[in-house]
CSV table of C-alpha atoms and ligand atoms in Angstrom, one decimal:
chain,number,residue,atom,x,y,z
B,10,UNK,CA,-17.6,66.8,28.4
B,11,UNK,CA,-17.5,69.4,30.8
B,12,UNK,CA,-14.4,70.4,32.6
B,13,UNK,CA,-13.7,70.6,36.3
B,14,UNK,CA,-10.8,72.8,36.2
B,15,UNK,CA,-10.0,75.9,34.0
B,16,UNK,CA,-7.0,77.6,32.3
B,17,UNK,CA,-7.5,81.0,32.8
B,18,UNK,CA,-6.4,84.4,31.3
B,19,UNK,CA,-3.4,85.8,32.4
B,20,UNK,CA,-4.6,88.8,33.8
B,21,UNK,CA,-7.3,87.2,36.1
B,22,UNK,CA,-4.3,84.9,37.3
B,23,UNK,CA,-2.3,88.0,38.3
B,24,UNK,CA,-5.5,89.3,40.0
B,25,UNK,CA,-6.3,86.6,41.9
B,26,UNK,CA,-2.5,86.7,42.9
B,27,UNK,CA,-2.7,89.8,44.7
B,28,UNK,CA,-5.5,88.2,47.3
B,29,UNK,CA,-3.4,85.2,47.8
B,30,UNK,CA,-0.1,86.9,48.7
B,31,UNK,CA,-2.7,88.6,51.7
B,32,UNK,CA,-4.3,85.0,52.6
B,33,UNK,CA,-7.0,86.2,50.6
B,34,UNK,CA,-9.5,83.8,48.6
B,35,UNK,CA,-10.7,85.5,45.4
B,36,UNK,CA,-13.0,83.3,43.0
B,37,UNK,CA,-14.8,83.8,39.7
B,38,UNK,CA,-18.7,83.8,40.1
B,39,UNK,CA,-21.6,84.5,38.2
B,40,UNK,CA,-22.2,84.6,34.8
B,41,UNK,CA,-18.5,84.2,33.3
B,42,UNK,CA,-18.3,80.7,35.1
B,43,UNK,CA,-21.4,79.7,33.6
B,44,UNK,CA,-20.0,80.8,30.0
B,45,UNK,CA,-16.7,79.0,30.6
B,46,UNK,CA,-18.4,75.6,31.8
B,47,UNK,CA,-21.0,75.9,29.1
B,48,UNK,CA,-18.6,76.6,26.1
B,49,UNK,CA,-19.3,80.0,26.0
B,50,UNK,CA,-17.5,83.3,26.0
B,51,UNK,CA,-17.7,85.1,29.1
B,52,UNK,CA,-19.3,88.7,29.0
B,53,UNK,CA,-18.0,90.6,32.1
B,54,UNK,CA,-15.8,89.3,34.7
B,55,UNK,CA,-17.1,88.7,38.5
B,56,UNK,CA,-15.1,88.1,41.5
B,57,UNK,CA,-15.9,86.9,45.1
B,58,UNK,CA,-13.8,87.3,47.8
B,59,UNK,CA,-13.4,86.9,52.0
B,60,UNK,CA,-11.6,90.1,51.7
B,61,UNK,CA,-13.9,92.8,53.0
B,62,UNK,CA,-14.7,95.8,50.9
B,63,UNK,CA,-12.3,97.9,52.3
B,64,UNK,CA,-9.7,95.6,52.4
B,65,UNK,CA,-10.4,95.4,48.4
B,66,UNK,CA,-10.1,99.4,47.7
B,67,UNK,CA,-6.7,99.7,50.0
B,68,UNK,CA,-5.3,96.7,47.6
B,69,UNK,CA,-5.5,98.6,44.5
B,70,UNK,CA,-5.0,102.2,42.9
B,71,UNK,CA,-7.9,102.4,40.8
B,72,UNK,CA,-11.5,101.2,42.7
B,73,UNK,CA,-14.9,102.4,42.4
B,74,UNK,CA,-17.4,101.9,44.8
B,75,UNK,CA,-20.0,101.1,42.6
B,76,UNK,CA,-22.2,98.9,45.1
B,77,UNK,CA,-20.4,99.8,48.1
B,78,UNK,CA,-23.8,99.2,50.4
B,79,UNK,CA,-23.9,95.6,49.3
B,80,UNK,CA,-19.9,94.4,49.2
B,81,UNK,CA,-19.3,95.6,45.8
B,82,UNK,CA,-16.7,97.5,44.3
B,83,UNK,CA,-15.5,97.6,40.8
B,84,UNK,CA,-11.4,97.3,40.4
B,85,UNK,CA,-9.8,98.6,37.1
B,86,UNK,CA,-6.8,96.3,36.5
B,87,UNK,CA,-4.8,96.0,33.4
B,88,UNK,CA,-7.5,97.8,31.2
B,89,UNK,CA,-10.2,95.4,32.5
B,90,UNK,CA,-13.0,96.0,34.9
B,91,UNK,CA,-13.6,93.4,37.7
B,92,UNK,CA,-16.9,93.7,39.9
B,93,UNK,CA,-15.5,92.3,43.3
B,94,UNK,CA,-17.9,91.4,46.0
B,95,UNK,CA,-17.4,90.2,49.4
B,96,UNK,CA,-18.9,86.9,50.2
B,97,UNK,CA,-22.0,87.8,52.1
B,98,UNK,CA,-25.3,86.2,53.5
B,99,UNK,CA,-28.7,88.3,52.9
B,100,UNK,CA,-30.4,88.9,55.7
B,101,UNK,CA,-34.4,89.6,55.4
B,102,UNK,CA,-35.7,91.0,52.3
B,103,UNK,CA,-38.9,93.1,53.2
B,104,UNK,CA,-39.3,94.8,50.2
B,105,UNK,CA,-39.4,92.1,48.0
B,106,UNK,CA,-36.4,93.7,45.9
B,107,UNK,CA,-33.2,94.6,48.2
B,108,UNK,CA,-31.7,92.8,51.4
B,109,UNK,CA,-32.6,94.8,54.1
B,110,UNK,CA,-29.2,94.2,55.8
B,111,UNK,CA,-26.3,92.3,54.4
B,112,UNK,CA,-23.7,90.4,56.3
B,113,UNK,CA,-20.5,89.3,55.4
B,114,UNK,CA,-18.8,85.8,55.8
B,115,UNK,CA,-16.1,84.0,55.2
B,116,UNK,CA,-17.2,81.2,53.3
B,117,UNK,CA,-17.6,80.4,49.6
B,118,UNK,CA,-20.5,78.1,49.8
B,119,UNK,CA,-22.6,80.4,51.9
B,120,UNK,CA,-22.1,83.1,49.5
B,121,UNK,CA,-23.3,80.2,46.6
B,122,UNK,CA,-26.2,79.8,48.2
B,123,UNK,CA,-28.0,83.3,48.2
B,124,UNK,CA,-27.6,83.6,44.3
B,125,UNK,CA,-30.3,83.1,42.1
B,126,UNK,CA,-30.0,79.7,39.6
B,127,UNK,CA,-27.9,77.2,39.8
B,128,UNK,CA,-25.9,78.0,36.7
B,129,UNK,CA,-25.2,81.1,38.0
B,130,UNK,CA,-23.8,79.4,41.6
B,131,UNK,CA,-20.8,77.8,40.4
B,132,UNK,CA,-17.3,79.3,41.5
B,133,UNK,CA,-13.4,79.1,40.4
B,134,UNK,CA,-11.0,79.3,42.5
B,135,UNK,CA,-8.4,81.5,41.0
B,136,UNK,CA,-5.3,79.6,42.4
B,137,UNK,CA,-6.1,76.4,41.5
B,138,UNK,CA,-8.7,76.8,38.7
B,139,UNK,CA,-10.8,74.0,40.3
B,140,UNK,CA,-14.4,74.4,39.6
B,141,UNK,CA,-16.9,74.7,42.7
B,142,UNK,CA,-20.2,73.8,42.1
B,143,UNK,CA,-22.4,73.0,45.1
B,144,UNK,CA,-25.6,73.3,43.5
B,145,UNK,CA,-25.0,71.1,40.6
B,146,UNK,CA,-25.5,73.9,38.2
B,147,UNK,CA,-23.3,71.6,35.3
B,148,UNK,CA,-25.8,69.2,35.5
B,149,UNK,CA,-28.4,71.9,34.4
B,150,UNK,CA,-25.9,73.6,31.9
B,151,UNK,CA,-26.1,70.1,30.2
B,152,UNK,CA,-29.7,69.7,30.5
B,153,UNK,CA,-30.2,73.4,29.2
B,154,UNK,CA,-32.5,73.9,32.7
B,155,UNK,CA,-32.8,77.1,34.8
B,156,UNK,CA,-33.6,76.8,38.0
B,157,UNK,CA,-34.3,78.5,41.4
B,158,UNK,CA,-31.9,77.2,44.4
B,159,UNK,CA,-33.9,76.1,46.7
B,160,UNK,CA,-37.4,76.9,46.8
B,161,UNK,CA,-38.3,78.8,44.0
B,162,UNK,CA,-41.4,81.0,45.2
B,163,UNK,CA,-39.3,81.8,48.7
B,164,UNK,CA,-36.4,82.9,45.9
B,165,UNK,CA,-39.1,84.7,43.9
B,166,UNK,CA,-40.4,86.9,46.8
B,167,UNK,CA,-36.9,87.9,48.3
B,168,UNK,CA,-36.2,89.8,44.8
B,169,UNK,CA,-39.0,89.9,42.4
B,170,UNK,CA,-35.7,90.9,39.5
B,171,UNK,CA,-35.2,87.1,40.0
B,172,UNK,CA,-38.3,86.7,38.0
B,173,UNK,CA,-37.5,89.0,35.2
B,174,UNK,CA,-33.6,87.2,35.3
B,175,UNK,CA,-35.4,84.2,34.6
B,176,UNK,CA,-37.2,85.3,32.1
B,177,UNK,CA,-34.3,86.7,29.9
B,178,UNK,CA,-31.9,84.0,30.8
B,179,UNK,CA,-34.0,81.6,28.5
B,180,UNK,CA,-33.8,83.8,25.3
B,181,UNK,CA,-30.3,84.6,26.1
B,182,UNK,CA,-29.0,80.8,26.8
B,183,UNK,CA,-31.9,79.5,24.8
B,184,UNK,CA,-32.6,77.5,28.0
B,185,UNK,CA,-35.9,75.8,29.1
B,186,UNK,CA,-37.4,76.6,32.7
B,187,UNK,CA,-37.2,74.2,35.0
B,188,UNK,CA,-40.9,72.8,36.4
B,189,UNK,CA,-41.3,74.4,39.7
B,190,UNK,CA,-39.2,77.8,39.1
B,191,UNK,CA,-41.6,78.1,36.0
B,192,UNK,CA,-44.7,77.6,38.5
B,193,UNK,CA,-43.5,79.8,40.7
B,194,UNK,CA,-43.4,82.7,38.1
B,195,UNK,CA,-46.5,82.8,37.7
B,196,UNK,CA,-47.7,81.8,41.2
B,197,UNK,CA,-45.0,85.1,42.4
B,198,UNK,CA,-46.0,87.5,39.2
B,199,UNK,CA,-47.3,90.2,41.8
B,200,UNK,CA,-43.8,90.6,43.0
B,201,UNK,CA,-42.8,92.1,40.5
B,202,UNK,CA,-44.7,95.5,41.7
B,203,UNK,CA,-41.8,96.1,43.9
B,204,UNK,CA,-39.1,95.8,40.9
B,205,UNK,CA,-38.6,99.9,39.5
B,206,UNK,CA,-39.2,100.3,36.2
B,207,UNK,CA,-35.7,101.3,35.2
B,208,UNK,CA,-34.5,97.7,36.4
B,209,UNK,CA,-37.5,96.2,34.0
B,210,UNK,CA,-36.3,98.4,31.3
B,211,UNK,CA,-32.5,97.0,32.0
B,212,UNK,CA,-34.0,93.2,31.9
B,213,UNK,CA,-36.0,94.1,28.6
B,214,UNK,CA,-33.0,95.6,27.3
B,215,UNK,CA,-31.0,92.8,27.7
B,216,UNK,CA,-33.5,90.5,26.5
B,217,UNK,CA,-33.5,92.1,23.4
B,218,UNK,CA,-29.7,91.4,22.6
B,219,UNK,CA,-30.4,87.6,22.8
B,220,UNK,CA,-30.4,85.8,19.4
B,221,UNK,CA,-34.1,85.2,19.6
B,222,UNK,CA,-36.4,87.7,22.4
B,223,UNK,CA,-39.1,85.7,21.2
B,224,UNK,CA,-38.2,82.9,23.4
B,225,UNK,CA,-38.1,85.1,26.6
B,226,UNK,CA,-41.0,87.1,25.5
B,227,UNK,CA,-43.3,84.0,25.4
B,228,UNK,CA,-42.1,82.9,29.1
B,229,UNK,CA,-43.9,86.1,30.2
B,230,UNK,CA,-46.6,85.7,28.6
B,231,UNK,CA,-47.3,82.1,29.7
B,232,UNK,CA,-46.4,83.4,33.4
B,233,UNK,CA,-48.9,86.3,33.5
B,234,UNK,CA,-46.0,88.6,33.4
B,235,UNK,CA,-46.2,89.9,29.9
B,236,UNK,CA,-49.6,91.1,30.3
B,237,UNK,CA,-48.4,93.0,33.7
B,238,UNK,CA,-45.4,94.9,32.2
B,239,UNK,CA,-46.1,95.5,28.7
B,240,UNK,CA,-50.4,94.6,28.5
B,241,UNK,CA,-49.9,96.6,25.1
B,242,UNK,CA,-48.1,93.3,23.5
B,243,UNK,CA,-50.2,90.9,25.3
B,244,UNK,CA,-53.6,92.3,23.6
B,245,UNK,CA,-52.4,91.4,20.4
B,246,UNK,CA,-52.6,87.8,21.0
B,247,UNK,CA,-55.3,86.3,19.1
B,248,UNK,CA,-55.6,89.4,16.7
B,249,UNK,CA,-55.4,87.8,13.0
B,250,UNK,CA,-54.1,89.0,10.1
B,251,UNK,CA,-55.0,88.2,6.2
B,252,UNK,CA,-52.3,88.1,3.2
B,253,UNK,CA,-49.0,86.4,3.7
B,254,UNK,CA,-49.2,86.6,7.3
B,255,UNK,CA,-49.0,83.1,9.1
B,256,UNK,CA,-49.4,84.1,12.5
B,257,UNK,CA,-51.5,86.4,15.0
B,258,UNK,CA,-50.3,90.0,15.8
B,259,UNK,CA,-48.0,89.1,19.0
B,260,UNK,CA,-46.5,86.1,17.0
B,261,UNK,CA,-45.7,88.3,14.2
B,262,UNK,CA,-44.3,91.2,16.5
B,263,UNK,CA,-41.9,89.0,18.6
B,264,UNK,CA,-40.9,87.0,15.4
B,265,UNK,CA,-40.1,90.5,13.8
B,266,UNK,CA,-38.2,91.4,16.8
B,267,UNK,CA,-36.2,88.3,16.4
B,268,UNK,CA,-35.4,89.1,12.8
B,269,UNK,CA,-34.2,92.7,13.7
B,270,UNK,CA,-30.1,92.8,14.0
B,271,UNK,CA,-29.1,91.9,17.6
B,272,UNK,CA,-27.0,94.5,17.9
B,273,UNK,CA,-29.4,97.4,17.3
B,274,UNK,CA,-31.6,97.7,20.1
B,275,UNK,CA,-33.5,100.7,18.7
B,276,UNK,CA,-34.7,98.6,15.3
B,277,UNK,CA,-35.3,95.3,18.0
B,278,UNK,CA,-38.0,97.6,19.7
B,279,UNK,CA,-39.4,99.3,16.9
B,280,UNK,CA,-40.0,96.0,15.6
B,281,UNK,CA,-41.5,95.0,18.9
B,282,UNK,CA,-44.3,97.8,18.7
B,283,UNK,CA,-44.5,98.6,15.4
B,284,UNK,CA,-47.9,96.3,14.4
B,285,UNK,CA,-49.4,97.2,18.2
B,286,UNK,CA,-52.1,99.7,17.1
B,287,UNK,CA,-53.9,96.9,15.5
B,288,UNK,CA,-54.7,95.9,18.6
B,289,UNK,CA,-56.8,99.1,18.8
B,290,UNK,CA,-57.7,99.6,14.8
B,291,UNK,CA,-58.7,96.0,14.3
B,292,UNK,CA,-62.3,96.6,11.9
B,293,UNK,CA,-63.9,94.4,8.9
B,294,UNK,CA,-63.7,94.8,5.6
B,295,UNK,CA,-67.0,94.2,3.4
B,296,UNK,CA,-65.9,90.2,2.8
B,297,UNK,CA,-65.1,89.7,6.2
B,298,UNK,CA,-61.2,90.3,6.4
B,299,UNK,CA,-59.8,92.1,9.1
B,300,UNK,CA,-58.3,95.5,8.6
B,301,UNK,CA,-56.2,97.7,10.7
B,302,UNK,CA,-56.3,101.2,9.2
B,303,UNK,CA,-53.8,103.7,9.9
B,304,UNK,CA,-52.8,101.4,12.6
B,305,UNK,CA,-49.1,102.8,12.7
B,306,UNK,CA,-50.1,106.2,14.5
B,307,UNK,CA,-51.6,103.8,17.0
B,308,UNK,CA,-48.2,102.0,17.4
B,309,UNK,CA,-46.5,105.2,17.2
B,310,UNK,CA,-48.3,105.9,20.5
B,311,UNK,CA,-48.3,102.9,22.4
B,312,UNK,CA,-44.9,103.0,21.3
B,313,UNK,CA,-44.3,106.5,23.3
B,314,UNK,CA,-46.1,105.4,26.1
B,315,UNK,CA,-44.4,102.0,26.9
B,316,UNK,CA,-41.0,103.9,26.3
B,317,UNK,CA,-41.7,106.8,28.4
B,318,UNK,CA,-43.2,104.4,31.1
B,319,UNK,CA,-40.0,102.1,31.1
B,320,UNK,CA,-37.9,105.3,31.3
B,321,UNK,CA,-36.2,105.3,27.7
B,322,UNK,CA,-34.6,108.5,27.1
B,323,UNK,CA,-36.4,111.0,24.8
B,324,UNK,CA,-34.2,110.6,22.3
B,325,UNK,CA,-34.1,106.8,22.1
B,326,UNK,CA,-38.3,107.2,22.0
B,327,UNK,CA,-38.3,109.4,19.0
B,328,UNK,CA,-36.2,107.1,16.9
B,329,UNK,CA,-38.1,104.3,17.6
B,330,UNK,CA,-41.5,106.3,17.3
B,331,UNK,CA,-40.3,107.7,13.7
B,332,UNK,CA,-39.5,104.4,12.6
B,333,UNK,CA,-42.9,102.7,13.9
B,334,UNK,CA,-45.0,105.7,12.3
B,335,UNK,CA,-42.9,105.3,8.8
B,336,UNK,CA,-43.2,101.6,8.7
B,337,UNK,CA,-45.9,101.2,6.1
B,338,UNK,CA,-44.4,102.2,3.2
B,339,UNK,CA,-45.5,100.5,-0.4
B,340,UNK,CA,-42.7,100.8,-2.9
B,341,UNK,CA,-43.5,100.0,-6.9
B,342,UNK,CA,-41.1,100.6,-9.9
B,343,UNK,CA,-43.4,103.1,-11.1
B,344,UNK,CA,-43.6,105.1,-8.8
B,345,UNK,CA,-41.8,108.6,-9.9
B,346,UNK,CA,-38.7,111.0,-8.8
B,347,UNK,CA,-41.1,113.3,-6.8
B,348,UNK,CA,-42.7,110.5,-5.2
B,349,UNK,CA,-39.4,109.1,-4.1
B,350,UNK,CA,-38.7,112.6,-3.0
B,351,UNK,CA,-41.2,113.0,-0.8
B,352,UNK,CA,-40.2,109.5,0.5
B,353,UNK,CA,-36.9,110.8,1.6
B,354,UNK,CA,-38.1,114.0,2.8
B,355,UNK,CA,-40.6,112.5,5.1
B,356,UNK,CA,-38.3,109.8,6.5
B,357,UNK,CA,-35.3,111.9,6.3
B,358,UNK,CA,-32.4,110.1,4.6
B,359,UNK,CA,-30.5,109.6,7.9
B,360,UNK,CA,-33.8,107.0,8.6
B,361,UNK,CA,-34.1,105.5,5.4
B,362,UNK,CA,-31.4,102.3,6.7
B,363,UNK,CA,-33.0,101.8,9.5
B,364,UNK,CA,-36.6,102.1,7.8
B,365,UNK,CA,-35.0,99.2,5.9
B,366,UNK,CA,-34.0,97.0,8.4
B,367,UNK,CA,-37.4,97.1,10.0
B,368,UNK,CA,-39.2,96.5,6.8
B,369,UNK,CA,-36.6,93.3,6.6
B,370,UNK,CA,-37.7,92.4,10.1
B,371,UNK,CA,-41.1,92.9,9.2
B,372,UNK,CA,-40.5,90.1,6.6
B,373,UNK,CA,-39.0,87.7,8.5
B,374,UNK,CA,-41.7,88.0,10.8
B,375,UNK,CA,-44.5,87.1,8.8
B,376,UNK,CA,-42.6,83.6,8.3
B,377,UNK,CA,-40.1,83.2,11.2
B,378,UNK,CA,-37.9,82.6,8.1
B,379,UNK,CA,-35.3,84.4,6.1
B,380,UNK,CA,-37.1,85.9,2.9
B,381,UNK,CA,-35.7,86.8,-1.1
B,382,UNK,CA,-34.9,90.4,-0.4
B,383,UNK,CA,-38.3,92.3,-2.0
B,384,UNK,CA,-37.7,95.2,-4.0
B,385,UNK,CA,-36.1,97.1,-1.5
B,386,UNK,CA,-33.0,97.1,-3.3
B,387,UNK,CA,-34.3,99.0,-7.0
B,388,UNK,CA,-35.9,101.4,-4.0
B,389,UNK,CA,-32.6,101.4,-2.7
B,390,UNK,CA,-31.1,102.4,-6.0
B,391,UNK,CA,-34.0,104.8,-7.2
B,392,UNK,CA,-33.2,106.5,-3.5
B,393,UNK,CA,-29.6,107.0,-4.1
B,394,UNK,CA,-30.2,108.1,-8.0
B,395,UNK,CA,-32.4,110.9,-5.9
B,396,UNK,CA,-29.4,111.8,-4.0
B,397,UNK,CA,-27.0,112.0,-6.3
B,398,UNK,CA,-28.9,115.0,-7.8
B,399,UNK,CA,-28.9,116.6,-4.7
B,400,UNK,CA,-32.5,117.9,-5.1
B,401,UNK,CA,-33.7,119.8,-2.3
B,402,UNK,CA,-35.1,117.6,-0.1
B,403,UNK,CA,-36.0,119.6,3.3
B,404,UNK,CA,-37.1,123.2,4.1
B,405,UNK,CA,-33.6,123.6,4.7
B,406,UNK,CA,-32.5,123.0,1.5
B,407,UNK,CA,-35.0,125.5,0.0
B,408,UNK,CA,-34.1,128.9,-2.0
B,409,UNK,CA,-35.8,130.9,0.5
B,410,UNK,CA,-36.3,131.2,4.2
B,411,UNK,CA,-38.6,132.6,6.3
B,412,UNK,CA,-36.9,135.9,6.8
B,413,UNK,CA,-37.2,136.0,3.0
B,414,UNK,CA,-41.0,135.6,3.5
B,415,UNK,CA,-41.0,138.0,6.0
B,416,UNK,CA,-39.3,140.7,4.0
B,417,UNK,CA,-42.5,140.2,1.7
B,418,UNK,CA,-44.6,141.1,4.4
B,419,UNK,CA,-45.5,137.8,5.6
B,420,UNK,CA,-45.8,137.9,9.3
B,421,UNK,CA,-43.6,135.5,11.6
B,422,UNK,CA,-46.2,132.6,13.0
B,423,UNK,CA,-47.5,129.2,12.3
B,424,UNK,CA,-49.0,130.4,8.7
B,425,UNK,CA,-45.3,131.5,7.7
B,426,UNK,CA,-44.4,127.7,8.6
B,427,UNK,CA,-47.6,126.1,6.8
B,428,UNK,CA,-46.3,128.7,3.5
B,429,UNK,CA,-42.9,127.3,3.7
B,430,UNK,CA,-44.4,123.4,4.0
B,431,UNK,CA,-46.0,124.1,0.9
B,432,UNK,CA,-43.5,125.9,-1.0
B,433,UNK,CA,-41.2,122.3,-0.3
B,434,UNK,CA,-44.2,120.4,-1.8
B,435,UNK,CA,-43.7,122.4,-4.8
B,436,UNK,CA,-40.5,121.4,-4.5
B,437,UNK,CA,-40.5,118.0,-4.2
B,438,UNK,CA,-43.2,117.9,-7.6
B,439,UNK,CA,-40.7,120.0,-9.4
B,440,UNK,CA,-37.3,121.1,-8.5
B,441,UNK,CA,-36.9,123.4,-11.0
B,442,UNK,CA,-39.5,125.6,-9.0
B,443,UNK,CA,-36.8,125.9,-6.3
B,444,UNK,CA,-35.6,129.8,-7.4
B,445,UNK,CA,-36.2,132.7,-5.0
B,446,UNK,CA,-38.4,134.9,-7.3
B,447,UNK,CA,-40.7,131.9,-7.9
B,448,UNK,CA,-40.9,130.4,-4.7
B,449,UNK,CA,-41.7,134.2,-3.4
B,450,UNK,CA,-44.0,134.6,-5.9
B,451,UNK,CA,-46.0,131.8,-5.2
B,452,UNK,CA,-45.4,132.8,-0.9
B,453,UNK,CA,-47.3,135.6,-1.7
B,454,UNK,CA,-50.1,134.1,-3.7
B,455,UNK,CA,-50.9,132.1,-1.3
B,456,UNK,CA,-50.5,134.4,1.6
B,457,UNK,CA,-53.2,136.6,-0.6
B,458,UNK,CA,-55.4,133.6,-0.7
B,459,UNK,CA,-55.1,132.4,3.3
B,460,UNK,CA,-55.4,136.0,4.8
U,517,LIG,P1,-24.5,88.5,32.5
U,517,LIG,O1,-23.9,87.5,31.6
U,517,LIG,O2,-25.6,89.1,32.3
U,517,LIG,O3,-24.0,89.0,33.0
U,517,LIG,P2,-24.9,87.6,35.0
U,517,LIG,O4,-25.5,86.0,35.9
U,517,LIG,O5,-23.4,87.6,35.3
U,517,LIG,O6,-25.0,87.5,33.7
U,517,LIG,P3,-24.7,89.8,36.7
U,517,LIG,O7,-25.9,90.6,37.1
U,517,LIG,O8,-23.5,89.9,36.1
U,517,LIG,O9,-25.5,88.0,35.6
U,517,LIG,O10,-24.4,88.9,38.4
U,517,LIG,C1,-23.8,87.9,38.7
U,517,LIG,C2,-23.8,87.2,39.7
U,517,LIG,O11,-24.6,87.9,40.7
U,517,LIG,C3,-24.8,85.9,39.0
U,517,LIG,O12,-24.1,85.4,38.2
U,517,LIG,C4,-25.9,85.9,39.8
U,517,LIG,O13,-25.0,84.5,40.9
U,517,LIG,C5,-25.5,86.9,41.5
U,517,LIG,N1,-26.9,87.6,41.2
U,517,LIG,C6,-27.3,88.6,40.5
U,517,LIG,N2,-28.5,89.2,40.5
U,517,LIG,C7,-29.0,88.5,41.5
U,517,LIG,C8,-30.5,88.2,42.1
U,517,LIG,N3,-31.5,89.8,41.7
U,517,LIG,N4,-30.5,87.2,43.0
U,517,LIG,C9,-29.8,86.6,43.3
U,517,LIG,N5,-28.1,86.4,42.2
U,517,LIG,C10,-28.3,87.3,42.0
U,518,LIG,MG1,-22.1,89.2,35.2
């Protein structure tokens, strides 16, 4: 049973009071109402009022004019952040993204009509707790449907971002698209060219927060949107694999993404991109099976290209690329301690737990089912044992540094770097080598050999 009256949190009631005392209306709107109606937890609080922004600003002590051009301000009220937007009607959308002008209105019904989907166009009157639902969002919540308000083609043409919001909501809510809305997704996909890459990224990031992002990516694929915004993924469709894999590379990547922890954006991105290089390294072995030699190197390049294009930060891009590059390790119990040390040195001890999380996601992506942990547990124990011994694993741990080498006559430059790397290799093989005199001796002989 879906309720018609809502018990609102005290802070929200108090917030509403401030509006009523001035003879103004205030409604809870947007995702919070949708979630409350569906019985889920609201994620953020959006409000609509007939008070113009200047009046809202005058009503509270701490107000940030976050979207003042569109009538939105953020009020800091009792440790919470409330977005308040004056009821508005949007004038023409000549750029396919932002209304040319906004007109304020005194009518909540008009305001609800400009919103994107029926499930997002309900309001709760803060004074009475009563739900207003002119587009029958409740029925669509029951049916688990995302339906555009009015003609979906017109609504998508007004604002291309709505296409991505539709895809994102399928994943976030686990809802389907209503038939006409789904059709319009394909016919209007060119509208995405009006949406900035940052906004596209933001929607993808929100989608990656869903329990199963694969739902949204598959909706994007069906409408053609995936090949417009992430062609690097869509071309993985139909690339089949052998062995334990039940899926082609695209489905495997999407399910691997589902299998990564929902609150770990970077691991989810790494899972999404880790095998994209298979589309460009595909070849066939002598028995006719597909092979993807060194695909992780191509996947890393692709991940970097995509993340740069979508304006992810350099730090995020580097972190994802590092995981993608190192995802192909094959530990067995007969690895020597030196091999374990080389692995830690290569990956970096601070990245190992993320790489293991990626491996678990990768395994999930093979069957879309959680499987028994493989030998990761015994590998983790070996790694711990090596770390406990506190042996040299990085250049910084070496008993000599660049200055020491320069003192014995090796000039600064790339050669010095190469020699240091080789010293580290020697120490990873045999920790006993990590003595200043021994390393200087090796360095000198290497220098003579190369020089
Ligand atoms: P979330 O749970 O992610 O916050 P939300 O539905 O609240 O989802 P917001 O971006 O916070 O999404 O927007 C609040 C409300 O504003 C939406 O529910 C919708 O009514 C309206 N809205 C937001 N973006 C658009 C848009 N591009 N076109 C039309 N209406 C929109
Ligand atoms: Mg919201």
